[in-house]
Amino acid sequence: MPGDADARPPRRGRLARGAIAGGALARVGVTRLAHKAQDLTLAEPARSARAAAREAELGRILFGALNQLKGVALKAAQLLSSEASLLPEGLREQLARACYQATPMNQALVSKRMRQALGPDWEQRFADFEPQAFAAASLGQVHRARLHDGRTVALKLQYPGIAATVHSDMRLLRNLLGGLAWGGAALPDEALLARVLDDIEATLMAELDYVQEARALAWFGAELQLPGLVVPAPLPAHSTPQLLCMQALDGQHLQAWLAGKPSQAERDRAGQLIFDSFVAMLFQLRRLHADPHSGNYLFMADGQLGLLDFGCTRTLSPAFCEGLASAWSAGLRGDRVALRRAYLALGLIAPGLDQAGFDSRLYPVLAELLAWQLEPFRHEMFDFGRRGPMPRMQSEQHRQALAHLQGMPAELPYVDRAYLGMNQLLRQLGARVRTRNPYVHAGQPCSGSSLGPP
């Protein structure tokens, strides 16, 4: 049955997981031979269509393997899928379907993990502890507890064995992607893809350190001072590298909140907070909450908005922020000379691609995607409820873009992921948002300082 693979528990053993990857690579080989034989009999236009079909088939093979593994590799693949120019569209669409979720812990295992984190007397630290998790994070599950002083806290408890699987699962993902390249998928230069995967692996390892996340909570709570936005305060005395204790926030997740039929004004207010926090983190604080899906927001009383899960944050270099602001500003003005200059500064393209080549070969390939990306900034007030889907980059367009792609700033996949996630949230909200800001529209330098008035 179609849903059976989703319901099965993950394969834990190294041999079993290796067999899944090996089976996927074998299917890649069969697909390669079949398409190669068919290509011999096809004219060029038909070959392009077949290339797109092949990449979609390879994407299905990869997704099927990762969905059986249900490991950290699936979470890494989600990060890869957010960068439109990195992977062919058929492959990217399949990986975007992925929803990494580990198997929940039972009560006996919860007690064992709490004992490992806080010691044998861990129960004495709390006036009350709920052994049944009320929420799941990507790498742990969340329990509610009450301290002896009456404060209600949320405890994020890391799943056992996760840290040990990061390196092995990333190795499996590298092998699978290498097989897809051999099978004919249009992937980036091997060295570029290796750098991106290395950075994702380092990010995942950092995300497993809940002490670091506690520090991130404290930092964003102090620096991201937007009226109506709430970041839960960490409690370091009750936190360890595998257990994060933080202030519990009361509120509803997006779908439950929308079911209450909030007014357009309420939806607009929430959407404005989401948009303003993205712009502030990107261009003012130069540190990004890089996981903005609906599960990480709580819609609270009196119009407040809670922002959760700071395991995946990204510090952005001044040069990157300036380069991105310059690129978006040039795109809005239709200034291709400035746009090429910004891409050069970001290290996306080689100096050997002159202005004529940029205008004739690369810009036409990127124009539709760039127009979609910048559309909200072209309006004083943009209605995200009418936002169209991100345009597909056809197989041949993707190959042309890859031919001119020299590098990928380490920050870019995280910014693109955050921007796409924000767009999806605002579209679900049907929010109307004021998008004008001094960085994209007026060329104001990125500050890297605490927030002033919006």
Tab-separated table of C-alpha atoms in Angstrom:
chain	number	residue	atom	x	y	z
A	1	MET	CA	0.000	0.000	0.000
A	2	PRO	CA	1.245	3.544	-0.714
A	3	GLY	CA	1.383	4.646	2.904
A	4	ASP	CA	3.101	1.538	4.302
A	5	ALA	CA	6.641	2.918	4.012
A	6	ASP	CA	5.643	5.950	6.037
A	7	ALA	CA	4.249	3.776	8.825
A	8	ARG	CA	7.221	1.442	9.207
A	9	PRO	CA	9.788	2.192	11.906
A	10	PRO	CA	13.235	3.283	10.683
A	11	ARG	CA	15.847	0.637	9.932
A	12	ARG	CA	18.471	0.971	12.673
A	13	GLY	CA	21.249	-1.463	11.743
A	14	ARG	CA	24.174	-0.296	9.626
A	15	LEU	CA	23.819	-3.251	7.245
A	16	ALA	CA	20.066	-2.757	6.851
A	17	ARG	CA	20.474	0.956	6.182
A	18	GLY	CA	23.308	0.280	3.758
A	19	ALA	CA	21.103	-2.232	1.934
A	20	ILE	CA	18.412	0.424	1.441
A	21	ALA	CA	20.977	2.810	-0.049
A	22	GLY	CA	22.428	0.026	-2.205
A	23	GLY	CA	18.990	-0.889	-3.519
A	24	ALA	CA	18.349	2.719	-4.445
A	25	LEU	CA	21.666	2.951	-6.306
A	26	ALA	CA	20.809	-0.233	-8.207
A	27	ARG	CA	17.496	1.322	-9.298
A	28	VAL	CA	19.416	4.429	-10.378
A	29	GLY	CA	21.591	2.224	-12.582
A	30	VAL	CA	18.580	0.568	-14.206
A	31	THR	CA	16.994	3.976	-14.814
A	32	ARG	CA	20.206	5.275	-16.362
A	33	LEU	CA	20.465	2.384	-18.797
A	34	ALA	CA	16.796	2.604	-19.782
A	35	HIS	CA	16.913	6.342	-20.468
A	36	LYS	CA	20.249	6.087	-22.262
A	37	ALA	CA	18.828	3.517	-24.658
A	38	GLN	CA	15.755	5.655	-25.313
A	39	ASP	CA	17.831	8.815	-25.860
A	40	LEU	CA	19.542	7.221	-28.852
A	41	THR	CA	16.273	7.267	-30.794
A	42	LEU	CA	15.048	10.747	-29.817
A	43	ALA	CA	15.472	14.180	-31.379
A	44	GLU	CA	16.843	17.031	-29.223
A	45	PRO	CA	13.500	18.533	-28.009
A	46	ALA	CA	12.302	15.095	-26.933
A	47	ARG	CA	15.630	14.448	-25.194
A	48	SER	CA	15.113	17.526	-23.015
A	49	ALA	CA	11.688	16.264	-21.982
A	50	ARG	CA	13.157	12.860	-21.226
A	51	ALA	CA	15.884	14.490	-19.120
A	52	ALA	CA	13.220	16.156	-16.977
A	53	ALA	CA	11.371	12.860	-16.631
A	54	ARG	CA	14.599	11.083	-15.679
A	55	GLU	CA	15.391	13.626	-12.983
A	56	ALA	CA	11.878	13.299	-11.531
A	57	GLU	CA	12.299	9.513	-11.485
A	58	LEU	CA	15.678	9.824	-9.786
A	59	GLY	CA	14.059	12.145	-7.237
A	60	ARG	CA	11.417	9.523	-6.478
A	61	ILE	CA	14.111	6.887	-5.974
A	62	LEU	CA	16.038	9.133	-3.579
A	63	PHE	CA	12.927	10.140	-1.644
A	64	GLY	CA	11.864	6.491	-1.340
A	65	ALA	CA	15.231	5.521	0.141
A	66	LEU	CA	15.359	8.447	2.554
A	67	ASN	CA	11.776	7.857	3.636
A	68	GLN	CA	12.686	4.284	4.589
A	69	LEU	CA	15.834	5.372	6.409
A	70	LYS	CA	13.937	8.078	8.327
A	71	GLY	CA	17.241	9.392	9.615
A	72	VAL	CA	19.068	12.676	9.871
A	73	ALA	CA	19.818	12.403	6.153
A	74	LEU	CA	16.149	13.141	5.496
A	75	LYS	CA	16.413	16.382	7.478
A	76	ALA	CA	19.571	17.296	5.564
A	77	ALA	CA	17.764	16.623	2.292
A	78	GLN	CA	15.062	19.089	3.333
A	79	LEU	CA	17.741	21.775	3.677
A	80	LEU	CA	19.055	20.956	0.202
A	81	SER	CA	15.575	21.176	-1.319
A	82	SER	CA	15.145	24.852	-0.378
A	83	GLU	CA	17.841	26.054	-2.805
A	84	ALA	CA	16.176	26.202	-6.232
A	85	SER	CA	19.382	26.587	-8.264
A	86	LEU	CA	21.257	23.764	-6.523
A	87	LEU	CA	19.156	20.751	-7.536
A	88	PRO	CA	17.121	19.939	-10.646
A	89	GLU	CA	13.429	20.680	-10.174
A	90	GLY	CA	12.253	17.063	-10.291
A	91	LEU	CA	14.697	16.128	-7.551
A	92	ARG	CA	14.032	19.249	-5.469
A	93	GLU	CA	10.259	18.740	-5.527
A	94	GLN	CA	10.604	15.180	-4.254
A	95	LEU	CA	12.898	16.189	-1.386
A	96	ALA	CA	10.582	19.057	-0.442
A	97	ARG	CA	7.951	16.389	0.359
A	98	ALA	CA	10.155	15.030	3.121
A	99	CYS	CA	9.027	15.516	6.699
A	100	TYR	CA	11.637	14.182	9.092
A	101	GLN	CA	10.144	12.715	12.259
A	102	ALA	CA	11.812	10.274	14.643
A	103	THR	CA	9.910	7.536	16.501
A	104	PRO	CA	8.445	8.928	19.785
A	105	MET	CA	9.933	7.732	23.071
A	106	ASN	CA	7.815	5.677	25.473
A	107	GLN	CA	7.543	6.583	29.155
A	108	ALA	CA	10.266	4.181	30.307
A	109	LEU	CA	12.719	5.642	27.800
A	110	VAL	CA	11.694	9.184	28.740
A	111	SER	CA	12.506	8.426	32.391
A	112	LYS	CA	15.862	6.947	31.392
A	113	ARG	CA	16.759	9.948	29.228
A	114	MET	CA	15.767	12.398	31.981
A	115	ARG	CA	17.917	10.459	34.446
A	116	GLN	CA	20.847	10.592	32.023
A	117	ALA	CA	20.379	14.345	31.613
A	118	LEU	CA	19.756	15.485	35.211
A	119	GLY	CA	20.802	12.579	37.425
A	120	PRO	CA	18.904	9.996	39.496
A	121	ASP	CA	17.011	12.644	41.478
A	122	TRP	CA	15.675	14.395	38.394
A	123	GLU	CA	12.017	14.055	39.460
A	124	GLN	CA	12.721	16.048	42.622
A	125	ARG	CA	13.585	19.096	40.499
A	126	PHE	CA	9.968	19.423	39.386
A	127	ALA	CA	6.703	19.816	41.256
A	128	ASP	CA	5.005	18.060	38.360
A	129	PHE	CA	6.193	16.353	35.151
A	130	GLU	CA	4.038	15.094	32.282
A	131	PRO	CA	5.600	11.878	30.877
A	132	GLN	CA	3.473	12.109	27.733
A	133	ALA	CA	5.023	14.492	25.185
A	134	PHE	CA	2.741	17.271	23.986
A	135	ALA	CA	4.836	18.176	20.931
A	136	ALA	CA	7.592	16.783	18.750
A	137	ALA	CA	10.658	18.644	17.528
A	138	SER	CA	12.847	17.404	14.690
A	139	LEU	CA	15.499	15.915	16.984
A	140	GLY	CA	13.581	15.519	20.234
A	141	GLN	CA	10.178	15.613	21.894
A	142	VAL	CA	8.686	18.202	24.228
A	143	HIS	CA	7.209	17.615	27.715
A	144	ARG	CA	5.419	19.995	30.032
A	145	ALA	CA	6.536	20.375	33.663
A	146	ARG	CA	6.026	22.688	36.627
A	147	LEU	CA	8.823	23.985	38.809
A	148	HIS	CA	8.543	24.276	42.579
A	149	ASP	CA	8.199	28.058	42.265
A	150	GLY	CA	5.050	27.571	40.173
A	151	ARG	CA	6.476	28.352	36.727
A	152	THR	CA	5.367	26.106	33.867
A	153	VAL	CA	8.223	25.015	31.610
A	154	ALA	CA	8.662	23.107	28.362
A	155	LEU	CA	11.357	20.415	28.309
A	156	LYS	CA	12.811	19.427	24.949
A	157	LEU	CA	14.356	15.987	25.393
A	158	GLN	CA	16.677	14.695	22.667
A	159	TYR	CA	15.994	11.334	21.055
A	160	PRO	CA	18.592	8.674	21.957
A	161	GLY	CA	21.292	7.848	19.445
A	162	ILE	CA	20.599	10.812	17.155
A	163	ALA	CA	24.105	12.259	17.466
A	164	ALA	CA	25.704	8.945	16.522
A	165	THR	CA	23.709	8.757	13.274
A	166	VAL	CA	24.617	12.168	11.848
A	167	HIS	CA	27.945	11.166	10.284
A	168	SER	CA	26.722	7.790	9.001
A	169	ASP	CA	23.487	9.211	7.587
A	170	MET	CA	25.299	12.068	5.881
A	171	ARG	CA	27.675	9.530	4.335
A	172	LEU	CA	24.639	7.635	3.000
A	173	LEU	CA	23.209	10.867	1.568
A	174	ARG	CA	26.522	11.703	-0.131
A	175	ASN	CA	26.641	8.226	-1.662
A	176	LEU	CA	23.052	8.490	-2.870
A	177	LEU	CA	23.636	11.906	-4.449
A	178	GLY	CA	26.816	10.619	-6.071
A	179	GLY	CA	24.790	7.791	-7.556
A	180	LEU	CA	22.221	10.243	-8.890
A	181	ALA	CA	24.964	12.238	-10.618
A	182	TRP	CA	26.213	9.031	-12.246
A	183	GLY	CA	22.602	8.287	-13.191
A	184	GLY	CA	22.367	11.537	-15.143
A	185	ALA	CA	20.960	14.067	-12.651
A	186	ALA	CA	22.194	17.613	-13.233
A	187	LEU	CA	23.936	18.238	-9.915
A	188	PRO	CA	26.399	21.028	-9.076
A	189	ASP	CA	30.146	20.665	-9.321
A	190	GLU	CA	31.323	17.894	-6.969
A	191	ALA	CA	33.452	20.252	-4.844
A	192	LEU	CA	30.577	22.758	-4.481
A	193	LEU	CA	28.083	20.080	-3.459
A	194	ALA	CA	30.623	18.664	-0.994
A	195	ARG	CA	31.020	22.087	0.648
A	196	VAL	CA	27.257	22.504	0.977
A	197	LEU	CA	26.854	19.028	2.498
A	198	ASP	CA	29.764	19.588	4.892
A	199	ASP	CA	28.141	22.789	6.096
A	200	ILE	CA	24.771	21.062	6.570
A	201	GLU	CA	26.455	18.292	8.574
A	202	ALA	CA	28.167	20.846	10.835
A	203	THR	CA	24.840	22.649	11.324
A	204	LEU	CA	23.078	19.418	12.288
A	205	MET	CA	25.792	18.612	14.830
A	206	ALA	CA	25.424	22.086	16.330
A	207	GLU	CA	21.638	21.654	16.457
A	208	LEU	CA	22.144	18.631	18.722
A	209	ASP	CA	23.752	20.795	21.427
A	210	TYR	CA	20.846	22.081	23.508
A	211	VAL	CA	23.162	24.224	25.643
A	212	GLN	CA	23.977	26.125	22.459
A	213	GLU	CA	20.243	26.421	21.711
A	214	ALA	CA	19.666	27.804	25.218
A	215	ARG	CA	22.268	30.481	24.484
A	216	ALA	CA	20.536	31.223	21.159
A	217	LEU	CA	17.188	31.615	22.954
A	218	ALA	CA	18.743	34.076	25.386
A	219	TRP	CA	20.440	36.023	22.579
A	220	PHE	CA	17.342	36.337	20.388
A	221	GLY	CA	15.205	37.130	23.422
A	222	ALA	CA	17.495	40.076	24.184
A	223	GLU	CA	18.162	41.275	20.624
A	224	LEU	CA	14.961	40.580	18.645
A	225	GLN	CA	12.882	43.267	20.318
A	226	LEU	CA	9.767	43.607	18.180
A	227	PRO	CA	6.519	44.590	19.942
A	228	GLY	CA	4.232	41.566	20.090
A	229	LEU	CA	6.934	38.956	19.366
A	230	VAL	CA	7.742	36.575	22.243
A	231	VAL	CA	10.818	34.336	22.502
A	232	PRO	CA	10.664	31.847	25.415
A	233	ALA	CA	13.322	32.374	28.077
A	234	PRO	CA	15.711	29.460	28.686
A	235	LEU	CA	16.375	28.033	32.145
A	236	PRO	CA	20.077	27.060	32.055
A	237	ALA	CA	20.030	25.449	35.523
A	238	HIS	CA	17.669	22.764	34.228
A	239	SER	CA	19.302	22.382	30.801
A	240	THR	CA	22.045	20.059	29.518
A	241	PRO	CA	23.411	19.258	26.033
A	242	GLN	CA	20.506	16.777	25.578
A	243	LEU	CA	17.770	18.556	27.554
A	244	LEU	CA	16.515	22.109	26.988
A	245	CYS	CA	14.347	23.706	29.658
A	246	MET	CA	12.521	26.888	28.683
A	247	GLN	CA	9.537	29.025	29.536
A	248	ALA	CA	6.290	27.434	28.356
A	249	LEU	CA	4.189	29.659	26.103
A	250	ASP	CA	0.417	29.323	25.827
A	251	GLY	CA	-1.020	29.643	22.375
A	252	GLN	CA	-2.313	27.862	19.297
A	253	HIS	CA	-0.502	26.582	16.242
A	254	LEU	CA	-1.502	27.992	12.859
A	255	GLN	CA	-4.239	25.575	11.783
A	256	ALA	CA	-5.982	25.619	15.161
A	257	TRP	CA	-5.797	29.416	15.235
A	258	LEU	CA	-7.190	29.738	11.707
A	259	ALA	CA	-10.033	27.367	12.645
A	260	GLY	CA	-11.162	30.067	15.086
A	261	LYS	CA	-11.715	32.385	12.095
A	262	PRO	CA	-9.522	35.340	13.082
A	263	SER	CA	-10.305	38.649	11.415
A	264	GLN	CA	-8.318	39.982	8.474
A	265	ALA	CA	-6.787	42.581	10.809
A	266	GLU	CA	-5.600	39.828	13.177
A	267	ARG	CA	-4.106	37.839	10.308
A	268	ASP	CA	-2.427	40.956	8.934
A	269	ARG	CA	-0.917	41.755	12.334
A	270	ALA	CA	0.514	38.260	12.722
A	271	GLY	CA	1.830	38.306	9.165
A	272	GLN	CA	3.486	41.685	9.675
A	273	LEU	CA	5.294	40.334	12.759
A	274	ILE	CA	6.540	37.327	10.803
A	275	PHE	CA	7.741	39.487	7.904
A	276	ASP	CA	9.314	42.185	10.114
A	277	SER	CA	11.176	39.585	12.170
A	278	PHE	CA	12.601	38.030	8.994
A	279	VAL	CA	13.851	41.389	7.685
A	280	ALA	CA	15.218	42.359	11.102
A	281	MET	CA	17.124	39.092	11.553
A	282	LEU	CA	18.467	39.137	7.999
A	283	PHE	CA	19.602	42.741	7.664
A	284	GLN	CA	19.843	44.191	11.182
A	285	LEU	CA	20.872	41.388	13.502
A	286	ARG	CA	22.631	39.335	10.805
A	287	ARG	CA	21.552	36.167	12.580
A	288	LEU	CA	18.681	34.113	11.247
A	289	HIS	CA	16.133	31.736	12.688
A	290	ALA	CA	16.380	29.315	9.770
A	291	ASP	CA	13.400	27.018	10.423
A	292	PRO	CA	10.252	29.144	9.991
A	293	HIS	CA	7.571	26.470	9.509
A	294	SER	CA	4.114	26.725	11.064
A	295	GLY	CA	4.966	24.420	13.982
A	296	ASN	CA	7.499	26.961	15.254
A	297	TYR	CA	4.946	29.735	15.794
A	298	LEU	CA	2.362	30.078	18.563
A	299	PHE	CA	-0.531	32.498	18.135
A	300	MET	CA	-1.028	33.885	21.633
A	301	ALA	CA	-3.583	36.012	23.426
A	302	ASP	CA	-3.771	39.749	22.723
A	303	GLY	CA	-2.227	39.327	19.273
A	304	GLN	CA	1.198	38.219	20.493
A	305	LEU	CA	3.223	35.737	18.479
A	306	GLY	CA	5.551	33.171	20.028
A	307	LEU	CA	8.643	32.074	18.086
A	308	LEU	CA	9.993	28.626	18.971
A	309	ASP	CA	12.860	26.226	18.180
A	310	PHE	CA	16.184	28.023	17.884
A	311	GLY	CA	18.220	24.894	17.219
A	312	CYS	CA	18.860	25.896	13.610
A	313	THR	CA	20.117	29.479	13.501
A	314	ARG	CA	22.664	30.967	11.161
A	315	THR	CA	25.049	33.871	11.691
A	316	LEU	CA	25.423	35.878	8.485
A	317	SER	CA	28.577	37.681	7.441
A	318	PRO	CA	28.391	41.434	6.751
A	319	ALA	CA	29.598	40.819	3.169
A	320	PHE	CA	26.813	38.313	2.527
A	321	CYS	CA	24.083	40.583	3.904
A	322	GLU	CA	25.330	43.543	1.881
A	323	GLY	CA	25.623	41.410	-1.239
A	324	LEU	CA	22.111	40.000	-0.873
A	325	ALA	CA	20.598	43.440	-0.246
A	326	SER	CA	22.457	44.764	-3.292
A	327	ALA	CA	21.248	41.873	-5.467
A	328	TRP	CA	17.604	42.285	-4.426
A	329	SER	CA	17.796	46.061	-4.826
A	330	ALA	CA	19.345	45.725	-8.305
A	331	GLY	CA	16.687	43.189	-9.266
A	332	LEU	CA	13.928	45.573	-8.208
A	333	ARG	CA	15.442	48.379	-10.289
A	334	GLY	CA	16.025	46.108	-13.276
A	335	ASP	CA	19.724	47.046	-13.161
A	336	ARG	CA	21.508	44.019	-14.640
A	337	VAL	CA	24.937	45.600	-14.330
A	338	ALA	CA	24.481	46.025	-10.570
A	339	LEU	CA	22.912	42.563	-10.332
A	340	ARG	CA	25.926	40.927	-11.966
A	341	ARG	CA	28.212	42.922	-9.678
A	342	ALA	CA	26.279	41.687	-6.623
A	343	TYR	CA	26.441	38.062	-7.839
A	344	LEU	CA	30.200	38.438	-8.281
A	345	ALA	CA	30.543	39.840	-4.760
A	346	LEU	CA	28.561	36.886	-3.398
A	347	GLY	CA	30.817	34.454	-5.257
A	348	LEU	CA	27.922	32.974	-7.217
A	349	ILE	CA	29.443	33.498	-10.660
A	350	ALA	CA	32.963	33.628	-12.048
A	351	PRO	CA	34.534	36.920	-13.215
A	352	GLY	CA	34.922	35.312	-16.641
A	353	LEU	CA	31.174	35.665	-17.221
A	354	ASP	CA	31.135	39.162	-18.697
A	355	GLN	CA	28.106	41.448	-18.826
A	356	ALA	CA	27.114	40.348	-22.332
A	357	GLY	CA	27.243	36.688	-21.318
A	358	PHE	CA	25.341	37.411	-18.106
A	359	ASP	CA	22.612	39.255	-20.037
A	360	SER	CA	22.269	36.680	-22.794
A	361	ARG	CA	22.902	33.348	-21.051
A	362	LEU	CA	22.309	33.502	-17.298
A	363	TYR	CA	19.787	36.285	-16.665
A	364	PRO	CA	17.087	34.835	-18.986
A	365	VAL	CA	17.306	31.533	-17.087
A	366	LEU	CA	16.914	33.215	-13.679
A	367	ALA	CA	14.504	36.016	-14.624
A	368	GLU	CA	11.223	34.255	-13.751
A	369	LEU	CA	12.525	32.954	-10.420
A	370	LEU	CA	13.988	36.359	-9.526
A	371	ALA	CA	10.718	38.106	-10.413
A	372	TRP	CA	8.792	35.758	-8.110
A	373	GLN	CA	11.303	36.268	-5.310
A	374	LEU	CA	11.073	40.049	-5.499
A	375	GLU	CA	7.345	40.407	-6.206
A	376	PRO	CA	6.346	41.221	-2.584
A	377	PHE	CA	8.865	44.093	-2.487
A	378	ARG	CA	7.290	45.756	-5.539
A	379	HIS	CA	4.159	46.679	-3.581
A	380	GLU	CA	3.675	49.014	-0.653
A	381	MET	CA	1.202	46.475	0.769
A	382	PHE	CA	1.423	42.921	-0.569
A	383	ASP	CA	-1.405	40.370	-0.286
A	384	PHE	CA	0.321	37.040	0.345
A	385	GLY	CA	-3.043	35.273	0.120
A	386	ARG	CA	-2.797	35.789	-3.644
A	387	ARG	CA	0.833	34.706	-3.845
A	388	GLY	CA	1.445	32.249	-6.669
A	389	PRO	CA	3.682	29.192	-6.284
A	390	MET	CA	7.411	29.465	-6.874
A	391	PRO	CA	8.021	28.923	-10.612
A	392	ARG	CA	9.535	25.665	-11.768
A	393	MET	CA	12.979	25.786	-13.311
A	394	GLN	CA	12.916	23.465	-16.307
A	395	SER	CA	15.602	20.823	-16.717
A	396	GLU	CA	17.473	22.630	-19.479
A	397	GLN	CA	17.261	25.954	-17.627
A	398	HIS	CA	18.735	24.320	-14.541
A	399	ARG	CA	21.620	22.883	-16.547
A	400	GLN	CA	22.336	26.328	-18.017
A	401	ALA	CA	22.289	27.905	-14.546
A	402	LEU	CA	24.668	25.247	-13.198
A	403	ALA	CA	27.057	25.909	-16.065
A	404	HIS	CA	27.606	29.456	-14.726
A	405	LEU	CA	27.339	28.737	-10.988
A	406	GLN	CA	30.816	29.049	-9.484
A	407	GLY	CA	30.048	28.847	-5.786
A	408	MET	CA	27.386	28.958	-3.121
A	409	PRO	CA	27.717	31.198	-0.045
A	410	ALA	CA	27.327	28.985	3.010
A	411	GLU	CA	24.516	31.228	4.251
A	412	LEU	CA	22.392	31.127	1.094
A	413	PRO	CA	20.541	27.782	1.533
A	414	TYR	CA	19.472	28.874	5.027
A	415	VAL	CA	18.267	32.282	3.863
A	416	ASP	CA	16.374	30.731	0.958
A	417	ARG	CA	14.824	28.167	3.301
A	418	ALA	CA	13.753	30.901	5.711
A	419	TYR	CA	12.369	33.065	2.890
A	420	LEU	CA	10.385	30.206	1.347
A	421	GLY	CA	9.066	29.153	4.747
A	422	MET	CA	7.991	32.713	5.505
A	423	ASN	CA	6.192	32.958	2.159
A	424	GLN	CA	4.309	29.712	2.814
A	425	LEU	CA	3.259	30.901	6.272
A	426	LEU	CA	2.045	34.269	5.026
A	427	ARG	CA	0.165	32.610	2.180
A	428	GLN	CA	-1.608	30.289	4.635
A	429	LEU	CA	-2.446	33.287	6.806
A	430	GLY	CA	-3.757	35.240	3.821
A	431	ALA	CA	-1.914	38.194	5.344
A	432	ARG	CA	-1.535	41.645	3.806
A	433	VAL	CA	1.885	42.964	4.730
A	434	ARG	CA	3.816	46.220	4.357
A	435	THR	CA	7.051	45.107	2.728
A	436	ARG	CA	8.967	48.337	2.212
A	437	ASN	CA	12.262	48.418	4.119
A	438	PRO	CA	15.425	50.552	3.936
A	439	TYR	CA	17.782	47.694	2.994
A	440	VAL	CA	16.185	46.411	-0.202
A	441	HIS	CA	14.490	49.638	-1.286
A	442	ALA	CA	16.912	52.371	-0.211
A	443	GLY	CA	20.283	50.648	-0.020
A	444	GLN	CA	20.794	51.334	3.689
A	445	PRO	CA	23.826	49.400	4.982
A	446	CYS	CA	23.109	46.337	7.105
A	447	SER	CA	23.683	47.302	10.720
A	448	GLY	CA	24.396	44.127	12.693
A	449	SER	CA	23.178	45.957	15.792
A	450	SER	CA	20.174	45.778	18.054
A	451	LEU	CA	16.826	46.769	16.654
A	452	GLY	CA	15.633	50.312	16.570
A	453	PRO	CA	12.167	51.460	15.521
A	454	PRO	CA	10.751	49.549	12.528
